[in-house]
């Protein structure tokens, strides 16, 4: 879901290849951590003088997977403290701690062998890998691999995600609408966690979370203004997916993912025309076309052809046919797009035209097109719409309520 896109980043620097996860999307190749005994959040430990952004009573936490399946995790902080699963202080370090998995146990700084679960905090803050300001982190050892899960206060998570999923120059009402979508996604995920050990992945699989350091005030204000608000459909938490730019019309969830969702139906959108990816073009070279064909199971010869052979009602490609030398394969357009690269083929709203041995691919919008169009939301806000109006346009039939309806 949610995911969105990136956004803009597009406009700015080299946009990372990114495609949002979505309802029903399998957690990629991520292995389940299995039945890990977990507590709902890491509670403050007696004697923990480590600063933490929130030991406030009643604060809700989102468990965000920062890294998984690695053999080692490096933690940095002036003071680092770790508690075992039973709440006892298990280890301390200054500056840096390197954790390694040894079967179902965690080796601390190359020496002591601890249990399979550690709750870690740092003062004044904790840095995990390249992420700064992660708050408290749970480290789990499973079959020789380590998993790092940040336990983040919900509203801090909303602001931090917003800072990566939306540009700061967006109108405050558009940012507020996105904040509600980000929070709704997280609350829905926490109600049905991806894994017993975490609620969401801190990447495009769910929503990008790079820590809470350096989150600009505009994002914190958008989260604050909408604190606790979520989108519901008939009382249930809605799947508030979003994307960068729809290119003129959003997509039906049914067309994109094969599952109809009443409030994720195609909407005309004339507010995203100033998006830098409203229209785009990508020249696929002969070399790249041959690579993609080969990767998708068609040995490329001199007569390699790539063509759109099916479209959804909103004009997005649904099927792509690759053929050469009497061999052909017809596949989901999404599969073609994934192989070619999400940042090159920015949406399935595209035409593929062979030109002198290459392919000229022109398209509209960026992302899956389902749910809220971020640039459309910004366009609406600039025309004077409030965040509620924006949300109800892209998620028609829903209601905006507190977390407890
Ligand atoms: Zn749009």
Short mmCIF file of C-alpha atoms and ligand atoms in Angstrom, two decimals:
data_model
loop_
_atom_site.label_atom_id
_atom_site.label_comp_id
_atom_site.label_asym_id
_atom_site.label_seq_id
_atom_site.Cartn_x
_atom_site.Cartn_y
_atom_site.Cartn_z
CA UNK A 1 0.00 0.00 0.00
CA UNK A 2 0.92 2.75 0.74
CA UNK A 3 3.44 3.41 -0.65
CA UNK A 4 3.80 5.86 -2.54
CA UNK A 5 6.11 7.01 -4.23
CA UNK A 6 8.60 8.58 -3.95
CA UNK A 7 8.42 11.02 -4.94
CA UNK A 8 9.78 13.50 -5.74
CA UNK A 9 12.65 12.79 -5.25
CA UNK A 10 12.10 12.33 -8.58
CA UNK A 11 11.92 15.77 -9.34
CA UNK A 12 15.01 16.43 -7.48
CA UNK A 13 17.84 14.08 -7.47
CA UNK A 14 18.21 10.72 -9.02
CA UNK A 15 15.09 8.94 -8.02
CA UNK A 16 15.65 5.62 -6.41
CA UNK A 17 13.96 2.68 -7.97
CA UNK A 18 10.89 2.29 -5.90
CA UNK A 19 7.46 0.90 -6.00
CA UNK A 20 5.06 0.84 -3.20
CA UNK A 21 3.77 -2.24 -1.63
CA UNK A 22 0.05 -2.64 -1.77
CA UNK A 23 -2.85 -4.53 -0.27
CA UNK A 24 -2.28 -8.18 -0.60
CA UNK A 25 1.31 -7.76 -1.58
CA UNK A 26 3.38 -10.57 -0.20
CA UNK A 27 6.24 -9.42 1.96
CA UNK A 28 8.59 -9.95 -0.91
CA UNK A 29 11.12 -12.58 -0.11
CA UNK A 30 11.25 -11.78 3.53
CA UNK A 31 11.16 -14.87 5.68
CA UNK A 32 8.77 -14.96 8.54
CA UNK A 33 10.39 -14.79 11.90
CA UNK A 34 8.00 -17.43 13.05
CA UNK A 35 6.25 -17.46 16.35
CA UNK A 36 8.44 -15.00 18.14
CA UNK A 37 7.19 -14.18 21.57
CA UNK A 38 6.71 -10.45 21.59
CA UNK A 39 5.45 -7.83 23.88
CA UNK A 40 3.42 -5.02 22.43
CA UNK A 41 6.15 -2.50 22.92
CA UNK A 42 9.35 -2.19 24.77
CA UNK A 43 8.54 -0.83 28.15
CA UNK A 44 10.81 1.43 30.07
CA UNK A 45 13.23 -0.53 32.18
CA UNK A 46 14.08 0.31 35.71
CA UNK A 47 17.36 2.08 35.77
CA UNK A 48 17.19 3.02 32.14
CA UNK A 49 18.58 6.50 32.12
CA UNK A 50 18.70 6.28 28.39
CA UNK A 51 16.73 9.04 26.79
CA UNK A 52 13.80 7.84 24.80
CA UNK A 53 11.34 9.91 22.81
CA UNK A 54 8.43 8.43 24.54
CA UNK A 55 7.67 6.75 27.71
CA UNK A 56 4.47 8.69 27.78
CA UNK A 57 1.59 6.72 29.09
CA UNK A 58 -0.84 5.80 26.37
CA UNK A 59 1.59 6.28 23.53
CA UNK A 60 1.03 3.77 20.76
CA UNK A 61 4.02 2.24 19.06
CA UNK A 62 4.62 0.98 15.57
CA UNK A 63 7.15 -1.84 15.20
CA UNK A 64 9.24 -1.11 12.12
CA UNK A 65 11.59 -3.66 10.59
CA UNK A 66 14.85 -1.80 9.91
CA UNK A 67 16.92 -4.70 8.67
CA UNK A 68 16.44 -8.41 8.42
CA UNK A 69 18.46 -11.45 7.52
CA UNK A 70 21.88 -9.96 8.16
CA UNK A 71 24.59 -11.71 10.15
CA UNK A 72 25.66 -8.54 11.93
CA UNK A 73 24.14 -5.29 13.14
CA UNK A 74 26.18 -2.25 14.16
CA UNK A 75 24.73 0.09 16.78
CA UNK A 76 26.10 3.54 17.59
CA UNK A 77 25.41 5.89 20.48
CA UNK A 78 27.35 7.59 23.21
CA UNK A 79 25.91 5.09 25.62
CA UNK A 80 24.22 1.91 24.45
CA UNK A 81 22.27 -0.34 26.76
CA UNK A 82 20.62 -3.66 26.08
CA UNK A 83 18.01 -5.52 28.08
CA UNK A 84 17.19 -9.19 27.75
CA UNK A 85 13.67 -10.45 27.09
CA UNK A 86 13.01 -10.80 30.81
CA UNK A 87 13.80 -7.12 31.34
CA UNK A 88 17.23 -7.42 32.91
CA UNK A 89 20.07 -5.16 31.84
CA UNK A 90 22.18 -7.51 29.74
CA UNK A 91 24.98 -5.39 28.30
CA UNK A 92 26.33 -1.88 27.94
CA UNK A 93 28.72 -0.25 25.51
CA UNK A 94 30.06 3.19 24.69
CA UNK A 95 30.22 4.51 21.15
CA UNK A 96 29.61 1.36 19.23
CA UNK A 97 28.35 -2.17 19.65
CA UNK A 98 28.59 -4.88 17.05
CA UNK A 99 26.02 -7.63 17.35
CA UNK A 100 26.37 -10.94 15.56
CA UNK A 101 24.00 -13.87 15.26
CA UNK A 102 25.14 -17.24 16.51
CA UNK A 103 22.28 -19.61 15.83
CA UNK A 104 19.48 -18.38 18.06
CA UNK A 105 21.72 -16.26 20.22
CA UNK A 106 23.28 -12.81 19.95
CA UNK A 107 26.99 -12.22 20.43
CA UNK A 108 27.71 -8.79 21.96
CA UNK A 109 30.83 -6.99 20.73
CA UNK A 110 32.64 -10.19 19.84
CA UNK A 111 32.54 -11.60 23.32
CA UNK A 112 29.51 -12.31 25.44
CA UNK A 113 26.85 -14.62 24.12
CA UNK A 114 23.40 -13.37 25.09
CA UNK A 115 19.88 -14.62 24.45
CA UNK A 116 17.84 -14.47 21.26
CA UNK A 117 16.20 -11.11 21.99
CA UNK A 118 17.65 -7.80 23.10
CA UNK A 119 15.90 -4.49 23.59
CA UNK A 120 18.41 -1.74 22.94
CA UNK A 121 18.38 2.01 23.56
CA UNK A 122 21.06 4.65 23.24
CA UNK A 123 21.83 7.99 24.80
CA UNK A 124 21.41 10.57 23.57
CA UNK A 125 20.18 8.52 20.67
CA UNK A 126 20.69 5.25 18.86
CA UNK A 127 21.89 4.80 15.32
CA UNK A 128 21.30 1.48 13.56
CA UNK A 129 23.33 1.03 10.40
CA UNK A 130 22.70 4.22 8.43
CA UNK A 131 19.49 5.16 10.22
CA UNK A 132 19.68 7.86 12.84
CA UNK A 133 17.15 8.54 15.51
CA UNK A 134 15.57 5.13 15.56
CA UNK A 135 14.39 5.29 19.15
CA UNK A 136 14.45 1.94 20.86
CA UNK A 137 15.27 -1.13 18.86
CA UNK A 138 14.64 -4.82 19.38
CA UNK A 139 17.27 -7.17 18.02
CA UNK A 140 16.25 -10.77 17.33
CA UNK A 141 18.45 -13.72 16.39
CA UNK A 142 16.81 -16.36 14.22
CA UNK A 143 18.72 -19.20 12.61
CA UNK A 144 21.96 -17.31 12.40
CA UNK A 145 20.40 -14.07 11.19
CA UNK A 146 19.68 -10.82 12.95
CA UNK A 147 16.54 -8.72 12.66
CA UNK A 148 16.40 -5.14 13.91
CA UNK A 149 12.97 -3.76 14.76
CA UNK A 150 12.53 -0.12 15.81
CA UNK A 151 9.74 0.50 18.26
CA UNK A 152 8.57 3.97 17.30
CA UNK A 153 5.87 6.17 18.85
CA UNK A 154 3.08 6.28 16.32
CA UNK A 155 2.99 10.02 15.66
CA UNK A 156 6.77 10.21 15.37
CA UNK A 157 6.52 7.40 12.83
CA UNK A 158 3.91 9.33 10.84
CA UNK A 159 6.08 12.46 10.69
CA UNK A 160 9.22 10.49 9.82
CA UNK A 161 7.51 8.56 7.02
CA UNK A 162 5.92 11.72 5.69
CA UNK A 163 9.37 13.31 5.48
CA UNK A 164 10.43 10.55 3.09
CA UNK A 165 7.20 10.03 1.21
CA UNK A 166 6.35 13.67 0.46
CA UNK A 167 8.28 16.77 -0.54
CA UNK A 168 8.50 19.57 2.02
CA UNK A 169 7.28 22.08 -0.55
CA UNK A 170 3.87 20.47 -0.66
CA UNK A 171 0.94 22.52 0.59
CA UNK A 172 0.18 21.98 4.30
CA UNK A 173 -3.28 20.59 3.49
CA UNK A 174 -1.78 18.03 1.13
CA UNK A 175 0.75 17.05 3.79
CA UNK A 176 -2.06 16.73 6.33
CA UNK A 177 -4.00 14.45 3.97
CA UNK A 178 -0.89 12.33 3.48
CA UNK A 179 -0.28 12.22 7.22
CA UNK A 180 -3.73 10.72 7.70
CA UNK A 181 -3.06 8.19 4.94
CA UNK A 182 0.33 7.25 6.41
CA UNK A 183 -1.14 6.85 9.90
CA UNK A 184 -4.11 4.85 8.64
CA UNK A 185 -1.78 2.50 6.82
CA UNK A 186 0.30 2.00 9.96
CA UNK A 187 -2.68 1.51 12.27
CA UNK A 188 -4.12 -1.05 9.84
CA UNK A 189 -0.78 -2.82 9.63
CA UNK A 190 -0.38 -2.92 13.41
CA UNK A 191 -3.80 -4.54 13.69
CA UNK A 192 -2.68 -7.28 11.29
CA UNK A 193 1.11 -7.41 11.57
CA UNK A 194 3.16 -8.77 8.72
CA UNK A 195 5.02 -10.88 11.20
CA UNK A 196 4.71 -11.62 14.90
CA UNK A 197 7.85 -9.55 15.45
CA UNK A 198 7.01 -6.41 13.47
CA UNK A 199 4.12 -4.45 12.01
CA UNK A 200 5.65 -2.85 8.95
CA UNK A 201 8.83 -2.89 6.92
CA UNK A 202 10.70 0.42 6.97
CA UNK A 203 11.11 0.53 3.20
CA UNK A 204 9.01 0.84 0.08
CA UNK A 205 7.50 -2.53 0.83
CA UNK A 206 5.40 -0.60 3.29
CA UNK A 207 6.42 2.98 3.97
CA UNK A 208 9.93 4.41 4.02
CA UNK A 209 11.24 5.01 7.54
CA UNK A 210 14.78 6.35 7.89
CA UNK A 211 14.72 7.36 11.51
CA UNK A 212 13.38 10.39 13.33
CA UNK A 213 16.41 12.66 13.10
CA UNK A 214 16.13 15.77 11.01
CA UNK A 215 12.42 15.53 10.29
CA UNK A 216 11.40 19.00 9.14
CA UNK A 217 8.84 20.98 11.11
CA UNK A 218 6.29 20.93 8.28
CA UNK A 219 6.03 17.16 8.57
CA UNK A 220 5.73 17.19 12.36
CA UNK A 221 3.04 19.84 12.07
CA UNK A 222 1.09 17.77 9.55
CA UNK A 223 1.18 14.80 11.93
CA UNK A 224 0.26 17.00 14.91
CA UNK A 225 -2.64 18.68 13.19
CA UNK A 226 -4.18 15.34 12.32
CA UNK A 227 -3.09 13.47 15.44
CA UNK A 228 -4.97 10.21 15.81
CA UNK A 229 -7.13 10.64 12.71
CA UNK A 230 -7.60 7.65 10.42
CA UNK A 231 -9.69 6.76 7.37
CA UNK A 232 -12.38 4.14 7.83
CA UNK A 233 -14.75 2.39 5.48
CA UNK A 234 -17.86 1.03 7.17
CA UNK A 235 -16.03 1.21 10.46
CA UNK A 236 -12.97 -0.71 9.33
CA UNK A 237 -9.54 0.83 8.92
CA UNK A 238 -9.16 1.60 5.20
CA UNK A 239 -6.22 0.64 3.02
CA UNK A 240 -5.02 4.11 2.27
CA UNK A 241 -2.65 3.40 -0.57
CA UNK A 242 -1.12 6.32 -2.41
CA UNK A 243 1.23 7.01 -5.28
CA UNK A 244 3.12 9.95 -6.74
CA UNK A 245 1.17 10.92 -9.82
CA UNK A 246 -1.80 9.29 -11.53
CA UNK A 247 -1.36 11.06 -14.86
CA UNK A 248 -5.01 12.07 -15.18
CA UNK A 249 -6.94 9.12 -13.77
CA UNK A 250 -6.34 6.87 -10.81
CA UNK A 251 -6.60 3.09 -11.10
CA UNK A 252 -9.06 0.56 -9.71
CA UNK A 253 -7.58 -1.69 -7.04
CA UNK A 254 -9.25 -4.56 -8.89
CA UNK A 255 -7.38 -3.79 -12.11
CA UNK A 256 -4.06 -3.29 -10.35
CA UNK A 257 -4.14 -6.13 -7.86
CA UNK A 258 -7.09 -8.31 -8.75
CA UNK A 259 -9.08 -7.41 -5.68
CA UNK A 260 -11.90 -4.90 -5.75
CA UNK A 261 -11.99 -2.47 -2.87
CA UNK A 262 -15.05 -0.18 -2.85
CA UNK A 263 -13.18 3.00 -1.96
CA UNK A 264 -10.23 2.33 -4.27
CA UNK A 265 -11.98 2.92 -7.57
CA UNK A 266 -10.65 4.90 -10.51
CA UNK A 267 -11.17 8.66 -10.20
CA UNK A 268 -10.55 11.34 -12.77
CA UNK A 269 -7.82 13.65 -11.50
CA UNK A 270 -6.99 16.91 -13.20
CA UNK A 271 -4.87 18.25 -10.38
CA UNK A 272 -1.53 16.52 -10.95
CA UNK A 273 -0.64 18.11 -14.30
CA UNK A 274 2.24 20.05 -12.78
CA UNK A 275 3.94 16.90 -11.55
CA UNK A 276 7.36 16.42 -13.12
CA UNK A 277 6.29 12.90 -14.08
CA UNK A 278 2.84 13.73 -15.41
CA UNK A 279 4.31 12.77 -18.79
CA UNK A 280 7.55 10.88 -19.21
CA UNK A 281 9.57 9.13 -21.84
CA UNK A 282 12.13 6.37 -21.60
CA UNK A 283 14.29 5.11 -24.43
CA UNK A 284 14.96 1.43 -23.93
CA UNK A 285 18.15 0.58 -25.80
CA UNK A 286 18.56 -2.57 -27.84
CA UNK A 287 20.95 -3.92 -25.20
CA UNK A 288 18.54 -3.22 -22.40
CA UNK A 289 15.60 -4.68 -24.34
CA UNK A 290 17.57 -7.87 -24.92
CA UNK A 291 18.50 -8.07 -21.26
CA UNK A 292 14.90 -7.65 -20.16
CA UNK A 293 13.65 -10.22 -22.70
CA UNK A 294 16.22 -12.75 -21.58
CA UNK A 295 15.46 -12.15 -17.92
CA UNK A 296 11.78 -12.72 -18.64
CA UNK A 297 12.40 -16.01 -20.44
CA UNK A 298 12.57 -15.08 -24.13
CA UNK A 299 15.98 -15.62 -25.80
CA UNK A 300 16.40 -12.43 -27.82
CA UNK A 301 17.17 -12.70 -31.54
CA UNK A 302 17.28 -10.10 -34.30
CA UNK A 303 13.49 -10.00 -34.48
CA UNK A 304 12.84 -9.21 -30.80
CA UNK A 305 9.45 -7.58 -30.30
CA UNK A 306 7.98 -6.05 -27.17
CA UNK A 307 4.37 -4.88 -27.25
CA UNK A 308 1.45 -4.05 -24.98
CA UNK A 309 -1.30 -6.60 -25.61
CA UNK A 310 -3.85 -5.78 -22.92
CA UNK A 311 -5.09 -2.73 -21.03
CA UNK A 312 -7.22 -1.97 -17.99
CA UNK A 313 -10.28 0.28 -18.37
CA UNK A 314 -8.18 3.30 -17.36
CA UNK A 315 -5.74 2.67 -20.18
CA UNK A 316 -2.92 1.14 -18.18
CA UNK A 317 -1.07 -1.78 -19.69
CA UNK A 318 -2.13 -5.09 -18.17
CA UNK A 319 -0.31 -7.49 -20.51
CA UNK A 320 2.96 -7.27 -22.40
CA UNK A 321 4.06 -9.72 -25.09
CA UNK A 322 7.71 -10.42 -25.73
CA UNK A 323 8.56 -12.50 -28.81
CA UNK A 324 11.57 -13.53 -30.82
CA UNK A 325 12.42 -16.39 -33.16
CA UNK A 326 9.08 -18.12 -32.76
CA UNK A 327 9.29 -18.03 -28.98
CA UNK A 328 6.98 -15.71 -27.15
CA UNK A 329 5.78 -14.99 -23.69
CA UNK A 330 2.83 -12.93 -22.62
CA UNK A 331 3.18 -11.62 -19.11
CA UNK A 332 1.71 -9.20 -16.62
CA UNK A 333 2.72 -5.67 -17.47
CA UNK A 334 3.67 -5.25 -13.81
CA UNK A 335 6.26 -8.01 -14.23
CA UNK A 336 7.73 -6.29 -17.27
CA UNK A 337 7.85 -3.02 -15.39
CA UNK A 338 9.55 -4.57 -12.39
CA UNK A 339 12.23 -6.16 -14.55
CA UNK A 340 12.85 -3.00 -16.58
CA UNK A 341 12.95 -0.84 -13.45
CA UNK A 342 10.28 1.18 -11.67
CA UNK A 343 12.23 4.41 -12.06
CA UNK A 344 12.52 3.94 -15.84
CA UNK A 345 9.04 2.69 -16.59
CA UNK A 346 7.30 4.85 -14.09
CA UNK A 347 3.80 3.56 -14.57
CA UNK A 348 1.82 1.07 -16.63
CA UNK A 349 0.05 3.96 -18.32
CA UNK A 350 2.42 3.59 -21.24
CA UNK A 351 2.90 3.07 -24.97
CA UNK A 352 5.77 1.02 -26.37
CA UNK A 353 6.89 2.00 -29.87
CA UNK A 354 9.81 0.29 -31.66
CA UNK A 355 12.16 2.86 -33.17
CA UNK A 356 15.28 1.88 -35.08
CA UNK A 357 16.16 -1.13 -32.99
CA UNK A 358 15.22 0.54 -29.73
CA UNK A 359 11.94 1.08 -27.94
CA UNK A 360 10.49 4.47 -27.23
CA UNK A 361 8.31 4.12 -24.15
CA UNK A 362 6.12 7.08 -23.28
CA UNK A 363 3.85 7.23 -20.31
CA UNK A 364 1.87 9.19 -17.77
CA UNK A 365 2.27 9.34 -14.02
CA UNK A 366 4.39 7.44 -11.56
CA UNK A 367 3.36 4.55 -9.40
CA UNK A 368 0.56 2.03 -9.32
CA UNK A 369 -2.08 4.73 -9.61
CA UNK A 370 -4.33 3.36 -6.88
CA UNK A 371 -5.73 5.56 -4.10
CA UNK A 372 -4.43 9.04 -3.40
CA UNK A 373 -2.51 10.83 -6.13
CA UNK A 374 0.03 12.88 -4.16
CA UNK A 375 0.54 15.57 -6.76
CA UNK A 376 -3.22 15.64 -7.25
CA UNK A 377 -3.64 16.17 -3.52
CA UNK A 378 -1.20 19.06 -3.71
CA UNK A 379 -3.03 20.55 -6.69
CA UNK A 380 -6.33 20.34 -4.82
CA UNK A 381 -4.78 21.99 -1.76
CA UNK A 382 -3.48 24.82 -3.88
CA UNK A 383 -6.98 25.34 -5.22
CA UNK A 384 -8.17 25.72 -1.64
CA UNK A 385 -9.27 22.21 -0.65
CA UNK A 386 -8.78 21.03 2.93
CA UNK A 387 -7.25 17.70 3.85
CA UNK A 388 -10.60 16.07 4.54
CA UNK A 389 -11.91 16.98 1.11
CA UNK A 390 -8.73 15.63 -0.45
CA UNK A 391 -9.00 12.31 1.38
CA UNK A 392 -12.67 11.88 0.50
CA UNK A 393 -11.97 12.46 -3.16
CA UNK A 394 -9.38 9.73 -3.42
CA UNK A 395 -11.01 7.36 -0.92
CA UNK A 396 -14.69 7.96 -1.74
CA UNK A 397 -17.28 6.63 0.66
CA UNK A 398 -14.92 6.59 3.64
CA UNK A 399 -15.05 8.55 6.89
CA UNK A 400 -12.29 10.29 8.77
CA UNK A 401 -12.43 9.51 12.46
CA UNK A 402 -10.34 9.07 15.55
CA UNK A 403 -8.56 5.78 16.00
CA UNK A 404 -11.37 4.65 18.23
CA UNK A 405 -14.50 5.18 16.16
ZN1 LIG B 1 -3.52 12.71 -10.32
#
